[in-house]
Coordinates of C-alpha atoms and ligand atoms in Angstrom, one line a residue:
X22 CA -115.6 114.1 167.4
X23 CA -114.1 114.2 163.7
X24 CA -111.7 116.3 162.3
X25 CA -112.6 118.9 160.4
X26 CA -110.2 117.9 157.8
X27 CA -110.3 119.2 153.7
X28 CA -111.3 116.4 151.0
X29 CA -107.6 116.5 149.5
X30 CA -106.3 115.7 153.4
X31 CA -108.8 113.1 153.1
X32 CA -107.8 111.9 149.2
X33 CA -103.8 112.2 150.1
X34 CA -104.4 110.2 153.5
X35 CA -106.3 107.8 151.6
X36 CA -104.0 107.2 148.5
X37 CA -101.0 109.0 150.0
X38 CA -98.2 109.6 147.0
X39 CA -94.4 108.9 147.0
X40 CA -94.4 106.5 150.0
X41 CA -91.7 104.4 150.7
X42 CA -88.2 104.1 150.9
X43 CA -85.1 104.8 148.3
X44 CA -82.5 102.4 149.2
X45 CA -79.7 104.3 147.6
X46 CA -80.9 107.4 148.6
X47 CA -78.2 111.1 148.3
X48 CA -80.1 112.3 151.5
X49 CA -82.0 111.3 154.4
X50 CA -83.2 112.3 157.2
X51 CA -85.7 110.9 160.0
X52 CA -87.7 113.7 161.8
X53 CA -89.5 113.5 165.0
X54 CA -92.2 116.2 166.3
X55 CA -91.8 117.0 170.3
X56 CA -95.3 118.0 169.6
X57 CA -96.7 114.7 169.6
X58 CA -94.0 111.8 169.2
X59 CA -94.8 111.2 165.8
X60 CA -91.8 110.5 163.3
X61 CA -91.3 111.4 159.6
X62 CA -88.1 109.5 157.1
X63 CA -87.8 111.3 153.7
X64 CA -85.5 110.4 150.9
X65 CA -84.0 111.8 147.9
X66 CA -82.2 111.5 144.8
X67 CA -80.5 114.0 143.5
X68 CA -79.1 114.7 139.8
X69 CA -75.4 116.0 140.8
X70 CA -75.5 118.3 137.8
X71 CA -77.8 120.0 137.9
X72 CA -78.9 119.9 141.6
X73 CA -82.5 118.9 140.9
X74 CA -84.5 116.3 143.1
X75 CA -85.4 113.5 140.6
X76 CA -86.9 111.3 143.4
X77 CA -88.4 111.8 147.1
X78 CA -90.1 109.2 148.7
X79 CA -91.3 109.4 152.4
X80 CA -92.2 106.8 155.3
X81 CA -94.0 108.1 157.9
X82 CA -95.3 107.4 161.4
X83 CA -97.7 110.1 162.4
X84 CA -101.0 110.9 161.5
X85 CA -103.4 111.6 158.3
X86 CA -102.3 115.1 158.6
X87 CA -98.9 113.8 158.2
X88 CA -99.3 111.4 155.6
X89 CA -101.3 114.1 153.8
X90 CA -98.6 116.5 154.1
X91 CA -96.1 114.6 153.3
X92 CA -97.7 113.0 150.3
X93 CA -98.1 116.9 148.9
X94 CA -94.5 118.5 149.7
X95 CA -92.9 115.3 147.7
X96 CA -94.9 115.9 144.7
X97 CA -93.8 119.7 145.0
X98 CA -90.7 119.0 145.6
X99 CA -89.8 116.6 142.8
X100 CA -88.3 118.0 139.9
X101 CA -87.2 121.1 142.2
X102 CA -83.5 122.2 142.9
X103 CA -82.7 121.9 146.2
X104 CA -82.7 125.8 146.7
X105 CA -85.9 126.1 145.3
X106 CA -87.4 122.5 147.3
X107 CA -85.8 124.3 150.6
X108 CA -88.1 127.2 150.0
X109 CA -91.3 125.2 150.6
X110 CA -93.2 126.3 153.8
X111 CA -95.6 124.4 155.9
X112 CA -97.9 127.3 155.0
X113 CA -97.4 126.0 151.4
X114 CA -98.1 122.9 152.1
X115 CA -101.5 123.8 154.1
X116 CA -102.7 125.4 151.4
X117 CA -101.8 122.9 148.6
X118 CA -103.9 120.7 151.2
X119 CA -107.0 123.3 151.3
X120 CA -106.1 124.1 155.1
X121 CA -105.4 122.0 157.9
X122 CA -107.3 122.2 161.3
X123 CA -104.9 124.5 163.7
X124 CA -104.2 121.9 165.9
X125 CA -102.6 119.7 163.3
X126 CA -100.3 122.4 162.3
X127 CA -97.0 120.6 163.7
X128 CA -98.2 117.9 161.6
X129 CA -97.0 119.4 158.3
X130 CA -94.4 121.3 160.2
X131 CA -92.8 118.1 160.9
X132 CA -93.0 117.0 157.1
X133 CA -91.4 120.2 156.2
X134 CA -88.9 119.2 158.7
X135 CA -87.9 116.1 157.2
X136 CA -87.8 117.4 153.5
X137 CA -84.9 120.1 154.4
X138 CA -82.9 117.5 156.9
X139 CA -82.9 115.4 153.8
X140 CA -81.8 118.3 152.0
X141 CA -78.9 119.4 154.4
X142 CA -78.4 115.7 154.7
X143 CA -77.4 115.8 151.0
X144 CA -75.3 119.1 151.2
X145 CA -73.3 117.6 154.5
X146 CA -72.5 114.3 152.7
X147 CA -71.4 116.5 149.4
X148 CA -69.4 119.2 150.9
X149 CA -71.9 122.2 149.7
X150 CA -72.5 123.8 152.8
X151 CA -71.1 127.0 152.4
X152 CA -69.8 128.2 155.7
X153 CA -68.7 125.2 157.3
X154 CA -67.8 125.8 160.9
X155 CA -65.8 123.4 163.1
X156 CA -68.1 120.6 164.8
X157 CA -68.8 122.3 168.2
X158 CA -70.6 119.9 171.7
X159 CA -73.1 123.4 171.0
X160 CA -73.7 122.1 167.6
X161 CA -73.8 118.2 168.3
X162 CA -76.0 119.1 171.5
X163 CA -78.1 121.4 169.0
X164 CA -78.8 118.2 167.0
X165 CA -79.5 115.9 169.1
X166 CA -82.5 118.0 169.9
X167 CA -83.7 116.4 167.1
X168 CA -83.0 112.4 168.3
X169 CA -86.5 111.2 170.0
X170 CA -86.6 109.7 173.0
X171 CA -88.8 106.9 172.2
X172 CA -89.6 106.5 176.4
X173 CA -91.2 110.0 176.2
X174 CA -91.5 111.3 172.3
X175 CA -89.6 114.3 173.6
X176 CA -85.9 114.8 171.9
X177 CA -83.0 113.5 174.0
X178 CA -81.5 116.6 175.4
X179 CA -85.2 117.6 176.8
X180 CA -85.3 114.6 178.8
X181 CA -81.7 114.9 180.0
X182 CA -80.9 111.3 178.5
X183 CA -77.4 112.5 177.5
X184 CA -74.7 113.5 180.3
X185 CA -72.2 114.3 178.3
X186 CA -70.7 115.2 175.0
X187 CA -67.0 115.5 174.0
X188 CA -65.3 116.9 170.5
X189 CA -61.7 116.1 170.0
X190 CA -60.0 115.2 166.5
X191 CA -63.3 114.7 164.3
X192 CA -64.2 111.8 167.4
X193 CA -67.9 112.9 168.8
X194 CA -68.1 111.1 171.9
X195 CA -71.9 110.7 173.4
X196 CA -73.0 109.5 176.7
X197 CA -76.1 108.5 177.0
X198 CA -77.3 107.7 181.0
X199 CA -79.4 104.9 179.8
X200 CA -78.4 101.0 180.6
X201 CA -76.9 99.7 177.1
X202 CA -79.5 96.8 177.3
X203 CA -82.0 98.6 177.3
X204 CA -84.9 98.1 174.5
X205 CA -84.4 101.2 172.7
X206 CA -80.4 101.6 173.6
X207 CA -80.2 100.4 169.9
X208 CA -82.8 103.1 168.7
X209 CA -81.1 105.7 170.1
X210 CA -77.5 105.0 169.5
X211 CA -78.6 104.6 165.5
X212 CA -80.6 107.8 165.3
X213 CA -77.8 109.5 167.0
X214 CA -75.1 108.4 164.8
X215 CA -77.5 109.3 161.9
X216 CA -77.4 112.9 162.8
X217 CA -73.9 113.3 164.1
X218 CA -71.9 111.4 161.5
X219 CA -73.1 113.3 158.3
X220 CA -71.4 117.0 159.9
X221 CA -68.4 117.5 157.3
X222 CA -65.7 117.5 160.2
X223 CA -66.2 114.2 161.9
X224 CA -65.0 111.2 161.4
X225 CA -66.2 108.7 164.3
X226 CA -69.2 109.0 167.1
X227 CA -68.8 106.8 169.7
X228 CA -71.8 106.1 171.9
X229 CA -71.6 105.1 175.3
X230 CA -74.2 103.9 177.4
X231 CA -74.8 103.5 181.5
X232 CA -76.4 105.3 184.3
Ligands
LIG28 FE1 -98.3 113.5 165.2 FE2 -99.9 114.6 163.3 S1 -100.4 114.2 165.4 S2 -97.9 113.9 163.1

């Protein structure tokens, strides 16, 4: 049974805009839904002085839906300051799209997702978070809800793949109960260290591996 998707769904999947990577991007971020396994990467380049986005380009590993989505919220987001690009809803996005079927709604959730890690992304590597509070194991734990775990497509915490987590002296230390030859040991210690290292406090995240 199809979809009942919109023609623009159709149109973005088909000739989706902004795809790619940016190299030398100011912010990243790599987004996965628990809804469905599916990941998102998003990019951006930002003009320091006045805060606007003056690129955005996003990879992404999910469905038409996704692409779709994604395809939309970079062309709205271009040319947008940050505060205004972190404003962007799914919702907007939907409609831009001419609806999405319920179902898919996580879809474009998880493109919104990606676009406002990138963002905070950006603000942790330039010091413009306003309050910063001390890196916390509640806060490292609270990110790593957002590190897949490629075995299941749930996050890491979910699926009790981490035993423990120390904070002393900007050092995050990680264990993860998984053997360290594993196939996706790799995976996992580099998406971990993606969303650890970028908090303004920390200076090294160690990753251990073993059962
Ligand atoms: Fe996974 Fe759409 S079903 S992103």
């Amino acid at each position: 049974m199809g979809m009942p998707y919109s023609e623009k769904v159709i149109e973005y999947f088909k000739n989706p805009k902004n795809v790619g990577k940016i190299e030398d991007a100011d912010g990243k971020a790599k987004e996965g839904s628990p809804a469905c396994g599916d990941m998102v990467q998003v990019y951006i380049k930002v003009d320091k002085e006045t805060q606007t986005i003056t690129d955005i380009k996003f990879e992404s590993y999910g469905c038409a839906s996704n692409i779709a989505t994604g395809s939309i919220i970079t062309e709205m987001a271009k040319g947008k300051t940050i505060e205004e690009a972190k404003q962007i809803t799914w919702q907007d996005a939907a409609d831009e799209l001419g609806g999405l079927p319920p179902v898919k709604a996580h879809c474009s959730v998880l493109a919104i997702d990606g676009l406002r890690a990138a963002i905070q992304n950006y603000e942790e590597k330039h010091g413009l978070l306003k309050d910063q509070k001390p890196t916390t194991v509640e806060i490292v734990e609270d990110r790593l809800k957002r590190v897949m775990n490629p075995m299941t497509g749930l996050d890491v915490i979910k699926t009790d793949l981490i035993h423990d987590i120390s904070v002393e002296d900007g050092v995050v230390t990680i264990y993860v109960d998984l053997d360290e030859d594993h196939q996706f040991a790799n995976a996992i210690k580099e998406d971990i260290k993606e969303k650890i290292e970028p908090l303004w406090d920390v200076q090294r995240v160690e990753v251990h591996f073993g059962e």
